[in-house]
Amino acid sequence: MPRPLRIAIGGVHIESSTFTPHLSTADDFEVTRGDTLLARYDWLSPVHPWAADVEWIPLVHARALPGGVVDAASYDAWSTEITRTLAEIGPVDGILLDIHGAMSVVGRDDAEGDLVTAIRSVIGPEPFISAAMDLHGNVSPVLFHGCDLLTCYRTAPHVDVWETRERAARNLVDALRRGERPDKALVHVPVLLPGEMTSTRIEPARGLYGRIPEIEARDGIIDAAIWIGFAWADQPRCRAAVVVTGTSAGPTTDAARELGDLFWAARDEFAFVAPTGSMDDCLDAATVAVTDPARRPFFISDSGDNPGAGGADDVTFALERMLARPAIRDGSLRAVYASLVDPETVAQIAGQPVGSAVDVLAGGRIDPREPGPLRLEGTLEAVADDPDGGRCVSVRVGGLSVLLTSRRMQYRQLASYTRLGIAVDAVDLVVVKIGYLEPELFDAAGDWLLALTPGGVDQDLERLPYERLVRPLFPLDRDFVADLAVVTG
C-alpha cells in the first residue's frame, strides 16, 4: 500500500503599501502554528475525501490587515521558522503556500519570490508547491518559476477566499497523485489598476473572470487565474498577470494567451465601481441625497486611507471636511466617521464615564499629512472592545460620531458599529475608510460614492510618486503596443 502524501502548509499573508509611513511589525500579525494552523482549513475538519490519506504538516502562518512595508526582522523570523521546520520534518511531497502576493519587506523587492526561493533551497526542486493568493497580488517571474501551481481569488469583494485555498490544496493533491508535474504558462499584462476599478460586480472584470469556468472545462486544463496586481507598491513586479496550469502544454499556453489578450483588449473599459469625486463633492451630493429616505444611509468611501488596502488608517483629511459642515456640526445631519486609529487618545478617554465631556487630539500620528491631528471637542458616547480594533470609543461632536480604535481596523461589518451603539440604518451618512463597499455595507447602503481622498492608497494613481515600475504601463502610459509574451515553466 502506498504511503500517505506529506504536504506542509504555511505562509505570510499581507498586502503592503509602499506609499504609507506605517511600518508593519510582528505585533500586527495573527500567527498560527500546529493544530491551530490546520484548524483554519475546513477541508480538514472533518477531512474531505480528497484530503484523506495525506499527512498535513503545519509550518507557521502569519496574517495581518493590509498595512505598510513589513520590517525585515519580523519577516526573516517567519521565513527562518518555515525553512527550519521543513529541514526538521524531513522530505515532503508538496507545500501549500498560503500567501497574499503583495507583501513588501524592507530591503526586498519581491518578498513572496524571496520566500519561495528560501523554501526551494531546503526542499529542492522535486516537491510540488501550490500557491493560494489574492487577485490583488503580484506574480513575479521568481514566484512563477518557484511554484508548480498558482491560483487566486475570482471575486472582488472577495467572497471566495476559502474556496480558493481549498482549490489550491486540491489541485496540489491531484497533481501529486497523478505523479506528473503540471505545465504552466504566464502572461504579464502591462496594466496596473486599483481594485476599485476592477470589481467583479461589474463589467469588464465580471465577464473576464466569468471566462474561467469555461477555460477550466477544456481538456488539459487544471486551473486558470487572473491577477489584477497591486497598485500601491512601487516595485517592478507590480502589474496584472494571467497564469494557467494544465496537464498538456499546448492547451495551457493557448488559454494563457487567450486570457491575456482579453484582459488587454478590455483595458479602456475599466471604471470605478461607484461614482467618484473629491470629499467635498461627495459631501455635497450626500447632503442632497439623504433628503430621500430611500437613499439613507448614504455611504462615502474615504478611499485614499483605506486600511483594507494598506492605508495608515489615521489620515484626518476626510474628517476635517465633515467637521467643516454646519449641518453636521449642528446635528441636523446625523453622521458617523469610521474610523481613526489612535491608541493614545483611546487610552486617555476610555476609562471615563460615558457621557463625559472630552477635548482631545485624534489622528495624524502615523501619516501626518495635512491636516494632521484634529481637535475633537464633544462627548464620550460609547466604549467597547472589538476583536479587530481592540479598545474602541465613539466621540460625539454635534451630529457626528467619530470612532477611534486602538488597533488599525476596517469598519466593514455592521457588528463593529453596533458594539458602539450605532445602528447604521438609523443614521443619514456614514463615511468609512474603505474602497469598494464590502458585502454587509453594500447591502446596507441606500446609496454611495467613492471619495478620491489623499493617503497611502490614493485611487488617483497619477498622484503617486512611482519611480520603479516597469514602463510602459496602462493607464500611466497609453500609446504603446503591449508585449503579451507567454512564459512557460
JSON list of N, CA and C in Angstrom, two decimals, residues 140-186:
[
{"chain": "A", "resi": 140, "resn": "SER", "atom": "N", "xyz": [5.58, 37.53, -9.76]},
{"chain": "A", "resi": 140, "resn": "SER", "atom": "CA", "xyz": [6.90, 37.82, -10.32]},
{"chain": "A", "resi": 140, "resn": "SER", "atom": "C", "xyz": [7.41, 36.58, -11.05]},
{"chain": "A", "resi": 141, "resn": "PRO", "atom": "N", "xyz": [8.38, 36.74, -11.96]},
{"chain": "A", "resi": 141, "resn": "PRO", "atom": "CA", "xyz": [8.98, 35.56, -12.59]},
{"chain": "A", "resi": 141, "resn": "PRO", "atom": "C", "xyz": [9.55, 34.57, -11.57]},
{"chain": "A", "resi": 142, "resn": "VAL", "atom": "N", "xyz": [10.13, 35.09, -10.48]},
{"chain": "A", "resi": 142, "resn": "VAL", "atom": "CA", "xyz": [10.71, 34.20, -9.47]},
{"chain": "A", "resi": 142, "resn": "VAL", "atom": "C", "xyz": [9.62, 33.37, -8.80]},
{"chain": "A", "resi": 143, "resn": "LEU", "atom": "N", "xyz": [8.52, 34.00, -8.44]},
{"chain": "A", "resi": 143, "resn": "LEU", "atom": "CA", "xyz": [7.42, 33.26, -7.81]},
{"chain": "A", "resi": 143, "resn": "LEU", "atom": "C", "xyz": [6.83, 32.26, -8.78]},
{"chain": "A", "resi": 144, "resn": "PHE", "atom": "N", "xyz": [6.63, 32.67, -10.02]},
{"chain": "A", "resi": 144, "resn": "PHE", "atom": "CA", "xyz": [6.06, 31.78, -11.03]},
{"chain": "A", "resi": 144, "resn": "PHE", "atom": "C", "xyz": [6.92, 30.53, -11.20]},
{"chain": "A", "resi": 145, "resn": "HIS", "atom": "N", "xyz": [8.22, 30.71, -11.36]},
{"chain": "A", "resi": 145, "resn": "HIS", "atom": "CA", "xyz": [9.09, 29.56, -11.60]},
{"chain": "A", "resi": 145, "resn": "HIS", "atom": "C", "xyz": [9.29, 28.73, -10.34]},
{"chain": "A", "resi": 146, "resn": "GLY", "atom": "N", "xyz": [9.13, 29.34, -9.16]},
{"chain": "A", "resi": 146, "resn": "GLY", "atom": "CA", "xyz": [9.32, 28.60, -7.92]},
{"chain": "A", "resi": 146, "resn": "GLY", "atom": "C", "xyz": [8.14, 27.73, -7.55]},
{"chain": "A", "resi": 147, "resn": "CYS", "atom": "N", "xyz": [6.97, 28.02, -8.11]},
{"chain": "A", "resi": 147, "resn": "CYS", "atom": "CA", "xyz": [5.75, 27.26, -7.81]},
{"chain": "A", "resi": 147, "resn": "CYS", "atom": "C", "xyz": [5.39, 26.35, -8.98]},
{"chain": "A", "resi": 148, "resn": "ASP", "atom": "N", "xyz": [4.64, 25.32, -8.68]},
{"chain": "A", "resi": 148, "resn": "ASP", "atom": "CA", "xyz": [4.14, 24.41, -9.71]},
{"chain": "A", "resi": 148, "resn": "ASP", "atom": "C", "xyz": [2.69, 24.69, -10.07]},
{"chain": "A", "resi": 149, "resn": "LEU", "atom": "N", "xyz": [1.96, 25.23, -9.10]},
{"chain": "A", "resi": 149, "resn": "LEU", "atom": "CA", "xyz": [0.56, 25.58, -9.29]},
{"chain": "A", "resi": 149, "resn": "LEU", "atom": "C", "xyz": [0.33, 26.92, -8.60]},
{"chain": "A", "resi": 150, "resn": "LEU", "atom": "N", "xyz": [-0.39, 27.82, -9.26]},
{"chain": "A", "resi": 150, "resn": "LEU", "atom": "CA", "xyz": [-0.73, 29.11, -8.66]},
{"chain": "A", "resi": 150, "resn": "LEU", "atom": "C", "xyz": [-2.19, 29.41, -8.98]},
{"chain": "A", "resi": 151, "resn": "THR", "atom": "N", "xyz": [-2.93, 29.84, -7.98]},
{"chain": "A", "resi": 151, "resn": "THR", "atom": "CA", "xyz": [-4.30, 30.25, -8.22]},
{"chain": "A", "resi": 151, "resn": "THR", "atom": "C", "xyz": [-4.62, 31.43, -7.32]},
{"chain": "A", "resi": 152, "resn": "CYS", "atom": "N", "xyz": [-5.73, 32.11, -7.60]},
{"chain": "A", "resi": 152, "resn": "CYS", "atom": "CA", "xyz": [-6.10, 33.29, -6.80]},
{"chain": "A", "resi": 152, "resn": "CYS", "atom": "C", "xyz": [-7.61, 33.44, -6.75]},
{"chain": "A", "resi": 153, "resn": "TYR", "atom": "N", "xyz": [-8.06, 34.36, -5.89]},
{"chain": "A", "resi": 153, "resn": "TYR", "atom": "CA", "xyz": [-9.49, 34.63, -5.77]},
{"chain": "A", "resi": 153, "resn": "TYR", "atom": "C", "xyz": [-10.06, 35.01, -7.14]},
{"chain": "A", "resi": 154, "resn": "ARG", "atom": "N", "xyz": [-11.37, 34.80, -7.27]},
{"chain": "A", "resi": 154, "resn": "ARG", "atom": "CA", "xyz": [-12.06, 35.13, -8.52]},
{"chain": "A", "resi": 154, "resn": "ARG", "atom": "C", "xyz": [-13.16, 36.16, -8.29]},
{"chain": "A", "resi": 155, "resn": "THR", "atom": "N", "xyz": [-13.21, 36.72, -7.10]},
{"chain": "A", "resi": 155, "resn": "THR", "atom": "CA", "xyz": [-14.24, 37.72, -6.79]},
{"chain": "A", "resi": 155, "resn": "THR", "atom": "C", "xyz": [-13.61, 38.90, -6.05]},
{"chain": "A", "resi": 156, "resn": "ALA", "atom": "N", "xyz": [-14.15, 40.08, -6.31]},
{"chain": "A", "resi": 156, "resn": "ALA", "atom": "CA", "xyz": [-13.77, 41.30, -5.60]},
{"chain": "A", "resi": 156, "resn": "ALA", "atom": "C", "xyz": [-15.02, 42.15, -5.47]},
{"chain": "A", "resi": 157, "resn": "PRO", "atom": "N", "xyz": [-15.54, 42.36, -4.27]},
{"chain": "A", "resi": 157, "resn": "PRO", "atom": "CA", "xyz": [-15.03, 41.91, -2.97]},
{"chain": "A", "resi": 157, "resn": "PRO", "atom": "C", "xyz": [-14.85, 40.40, -2.91]},
{"chain": "A", "resi": 158, "resn": "HIS", "atom": "N", "xyz": [-13.95, 39.99, -2.04]},
{"chain": "A", "resi": 158, "resn": "HIS", "atom": "CA", "xyz": [-13.51, 38.59, -2.00]},
{"chain": "A", "resi": 158, "resn": "HIS", "atom": "C", "xyz": [-14.48, 37.74, -1.18]},
{"chain": "A", "resi": 159, "resn": "VAL", "atom": "N", "xyz": [-15.31, 36.98, -1.86]},
{"chain": "A", "resi": 159, "resn": "VAL", "atom": "CA", "xyz": [-16.23, 36.07, -1.17]},
{"chain": "A", "resi": 159, "resn": "VAL", "atom": "C", "xyz": [-15.85, 34.61, -1.42]},
{"chain": "A", "resi": 160, "resn": "ASP", "atom": "N", "xyz": [-14.71, 34.38, -2.06]},
{"chain": "A", "resi": 160, "resn": "ASP", "atom": "CA", "xyz": [-14.28, 33.01, -2.36]},
{"chain": "A", "resi": 160, "resn": "ASP", "atom": "C", "xyz": [-12.89, 32.72, -1.80]},
{"chain": "A", "resi": 161, "resn": "VAL", "atom": "N", "xyz": [-12.57, 33.35, -0.67]},
{"chain": "A", "resi": 161, "resn": "VAL", "atom": "CA", "xyz": [-11.23, 33.21, -0.09]},
{"chain": "A", "resi": 161, "resn": "VAL", "atom": "C", "xyz": [-10.94, 31.75, 0.27]},
{"chain": "A", "resi": 162, "resn": "TRP", "atom": "N", "xyz": [-11.85, 31.13, 1.03]},
{"chain": "A", "resi": 162, "resn": "TRP", "atom": "CA", "xyz": [-11.58, 29.76, 1.48]},
{"chain": "A", "resi": 162, "resn": "TRP", "atom": "C", "xyz": [-11.77, 28.76, 0.36]},
{"chain": "A", "resi": 163, "resn": "GLU", "atom": "N", "xyz": [-12.66, 29.06, -0.56]},
{"chain": "A", "resi": 163, "resn": "GLU", "atom": "CA", "xyz": [-12.80, 28.22, -1.75]},
{"chain": "A", "resi": 163, "resn": "GLU", "atom": "C", "xyz": [-11.49, 28.19, -2.54]},
{"chain": "A", "resi": 164, "resn": "THR", "atom": "N", "xyz": [-10.82, 29.34, -2.62]},
{"chain": "A", "resi": 164, "resn": "THR", "atom": "CA", "xyz": [-9.55, 29.41, -3.36]},
{"chain": "A", "resi": 164, "resn": "THR", "atom": "C", "xyz": [-8.47, 28.60, -2.67]},
{"chain": "A", "resi": 165, "resn": "ARG", "atom": "N", "xyz": [-8.40, 28.70, -1.35]},
{"chain": "A", "resi": 165, "resn": "ARG", "atom": "CA", "xyz": [-7.38, 27.91, -0.64]},
{"chain": "A", "resi": 165, "resn": "ARG", "atom": "C", "xyz": [-7.63, 26.41, -0.80]},
{"chain": "A", "resi": 166, "resn": "GLU", "atom": "N", "xyz": [-8.90, 26.04, -0.74]},
{"chain": "A", "resi": 166, "resn": "GLU", "atom": "CA", "xyz": [-9.21, 24.62, -0.92]},
{"chain": "A", "resi": 166, "resn": "GLU", "atom": "C", "xyz": [-8.88, 24.19, -2.34]},
{"chain": "A", "resi": 167, "resn": "ARG", "atom": "N", "xyz": [-9.15, 25.02, -3.33]},
{"chain": "A", "resi": 167, "resn": "ARG", "atom": "CA", "xyz": [-8.83, 24.67, -4.72]},
{"chain": "A", "resi": 167, "resn": "ARG", "atom": "C", "xyz": [-7.33, 24.49, -4.89]},
{"chain": "A", "resi": 168, "resn": "ALA", "atom": "N", "xyz": [-6.53, 25.38, -4.28]},
{"chain": "A", "resi": 168, "resn": "ALA", "atom": "CA", "xyz": [-5.08, 25.25, -4.38]},
{"chain": "A", "resi": 168, "resn": "ALA", "atom": "C", "xyz": [-4.59, 23.95, -3.75]},
{"chain": "A", "resi": 169, "resn": "ALA", "atom": "N", "xyz": [-5.20, 23.58, -2.61]},
{"chain": "A", "resi": 169, "resn": "ALA", "atom": "CA", "xyz": [-4.81, 22.34, -1.95]},
{"chain": "A", "resi": 169, "resn": "ALA", "atom": "C", "xyz": [-5.24, 21.12, -2.75]},
{"chain": "A", "resi": 170, "resn": "ARG", "atom": "N", "xyz": [-6.45, 21.17, -3.26]},
{"chain": "A", "resi": 170, "resn": "ARG", "atom": "CA", "xyz": [-6.96, 20.02, -4.01]},
{"chain": "A", "resi": 170, "resn": "ARG", "atom": "C", "xyz": [-6.20, 19.84, -5.32]},
{"chain": "A", "resi": 171, "resn": "ASN", "atom": "N", "xyz": [-5.90, 20.93, -6.00]},
{"chain": "A", "resi": 171, "resn": "ASN", "atom": "CA", "xyz": [-5.10, 20.82, -7.22]},
{"chain": "A", "resi": 171, "resn": "ASN", "atom": "C", "xyz": [-3.73, 20.21, -6.93]},
{"chain": "A", "resi": 172, "resn": "LEU", "atom": "N", "xyz": [-3.17, 20.57, -5.77]},
{"chain": "A", "resi": 172, "resn": "LEU", "atom": "CA", "xyz": [-1.87, 20.02, -5.38]},
{"chain": "A", "resi": 172, "resn": "LEU", "atom": "C", "xyz": [-1.96, 18.52, -5.14]},
{"chain": "A", "resi": 173, "resn": "VAL", "atom": "N", "xyz": [-2.95, 18.10, -4.38]},
{"chain": "A", "resi": 173, "resn": "VAL", "atom": "CA", "xyz": [-3.12, 16.67, -4.10]},
{"chain": "A", "resi": 173, "resn": "VAL", "atom": "C", "xyz": [-3.35, 15.89, -5.39]},
{"chain": "A", "resi": 174, "resn": "ASP", "atom": "N", "xyz": [-4.21, 16.41, -6.26]},
{"chain": "A", "resi": 174, "resn": "ASP", "atom": "CA", "xyz": [-4.48, 15.73, -7.53]},
{"chain": "A", "resi": 174, "resn": "ASP", "atom": "C", "xyz": [-3.21, 15.59, -8.37]},
{"chain": "A", "resi": 175, "resn": "ALA", "atom": "N", "xyz": [-2.41, 16.67, -8.43]},
{"chain": "A", "resi": 175, "resn": "ALA", "atom": "CA", "xyz": [-1.19, 16.62, -9.23]},
{"chain": "A", "resi": 175, "resn": "ALA", "atom": "C", "xyz": [-0.20, 15.60, -8.66]},
{"chain": "A", "resi": 176, "resn": "LEU", "atom": "N", "xyz": [-0.09, 15.57, -7.35]},
{"chain": "A", "resi": 176, "resn": "LEU", "atom": "CA", "xyz": [0.82, 14.61, -6.72]},
{"chain": "A", "resi": 176, "resn": "LEU", "atom": "C", "xyz": [0.37, 13.18, -6.97]},
{"chain": "A", "resi": 177, "resn": "ARG", "atom": "N", "xyz": [-0.92, 12.95, -6.91]},
{"chain": "A", "resi": 177, "resn": "ARG", "atom": "CA", "xyz": [-1.42, 11.59, -7.14]},
{"chain": "A", "resi": 177, "resn": "ARG", "atom": "C", "xyz": [-1.29, 11.18, -8.60]},
{"chain": "A", "resi": 178, "resn": "ARG", "atom": "N", "xyz": [-1.36, 12.14, -9.52]},
{"chain": "A", "resi": 178, "resn": "ARG", "atom": "CA", "xyz": [-1.09, 11.81, -10.93]},
{"chain": "A", "resi": 178, "resn": "ARG", "atom": "C", "xyz": [0.38, 11.52, -11.14]},
{"chain": "A", "resi": 179, "resn": "GLY", "atom": "N", "xyz": [1.22, 12.12, -10.30]},
{"chain": "A", "resi": 179, "resn": "GLY", "atom": "CA", "xyz": [2.65, 11.91, -10.42]},
{"chain": "A", "resi": 179, "resn": "GLY", "atom": "C", "xyz": [3.28, 12.66, -11.57]},
{"chain": "A", "resi": 180, "resn": "GLU", "atom": "N", "xyz": [2.60, 13.68, -12.08]},
{"chain": "A", "resi": 180, "resn": "GLU", "atom": "CA", "xyz": [3.12, 14.45, -13.20]},
{"chain": "A", "resi": 180, "resn": "GLU", "atom": "C", "xyz": [3.16, 15.93, -12.84]},
{"chain": "A", "resi": 181, "resn": "ARG", "atom": "N", "xyz": [4.31, 16.54, -13.05]},
{"chain": "A", "resi": 181, "resn": "ARG", "atom": "CA", "xyz": [4.42, 17.96, -12.77]},
{"chain": "A", "resi": 181, "resn": "ARG", "atom": "C", "xyz": [3.58, 18.74, -13.79]},
{"chain": "A", "resi": 182, "resn": "PRO", "atom": "N", "xyz": [2.74, 19.67, -13.30]},
{"chain": "A", "resi": 182, "resn": "PRO", "atom": "CA", "xyz": [1.86, 20.40, -14.24]},
{"chain": "A", "resi": 182, "resn": "PRO", "atom": "C", "xyz": [2.65, 21.27, -15.20]},
{"chain": "A", "resi": 183, "resn": "ASP", "atom": "N", "xyz": [2.07, 21.46, -16.37]},
{"chain": "A", "resi": 183, "resn": "ASP", "atom": "CA", "xyz": [2.54, 22.51, -17.27]},
{"chain": "A", "resi": 183, "resn": "ASP", "atom": "C", "xyz": [1.95, 23.82, -16.78]},
{"chain": "A", "resi": 184, "resn": "LYS", "atom": "N", "xyz": [2.67, 24.92, -16.99]},
{"chain": "A", "resi": 184, "resn": "LYS", "atom": "CA", "xyz": [2.11, 26.21, -16.60]},
{"chain": "A", "resi": 184, "resn": "LYS", "atom": "C", "xyz": [2.59, 27.29, -17.55]},
{"chain": "A", "resi": 185, "resn": "ALA", "atom": "N", "xyz": [1.75, 28.33, -17.68]},
{"chain": "A", "resi": 185, "resn": "ALA", "atom": "CA", "xyz": [2.06, 29.43, -18.59]},
{"chain": "A", "resi": 185, "resn": "ALA", "atom": "C", "xyz": [1.66, 30.75, -17.94]},
{"chain": "A", "resi": 186, "resn": "LEU", "atom": "N", "xyz": [2.51, 31.74, -18.11]},
{"chain": "A", "resi": 186, "resn": "LEU", "atom": "CA", "xyz": [2.33, 33.07, -17.52]},
{"chain": "A", "resi": 186, "resn": "LEU", "atom": "C", "xyz": [2.31, 34.12, -18.62]}
]
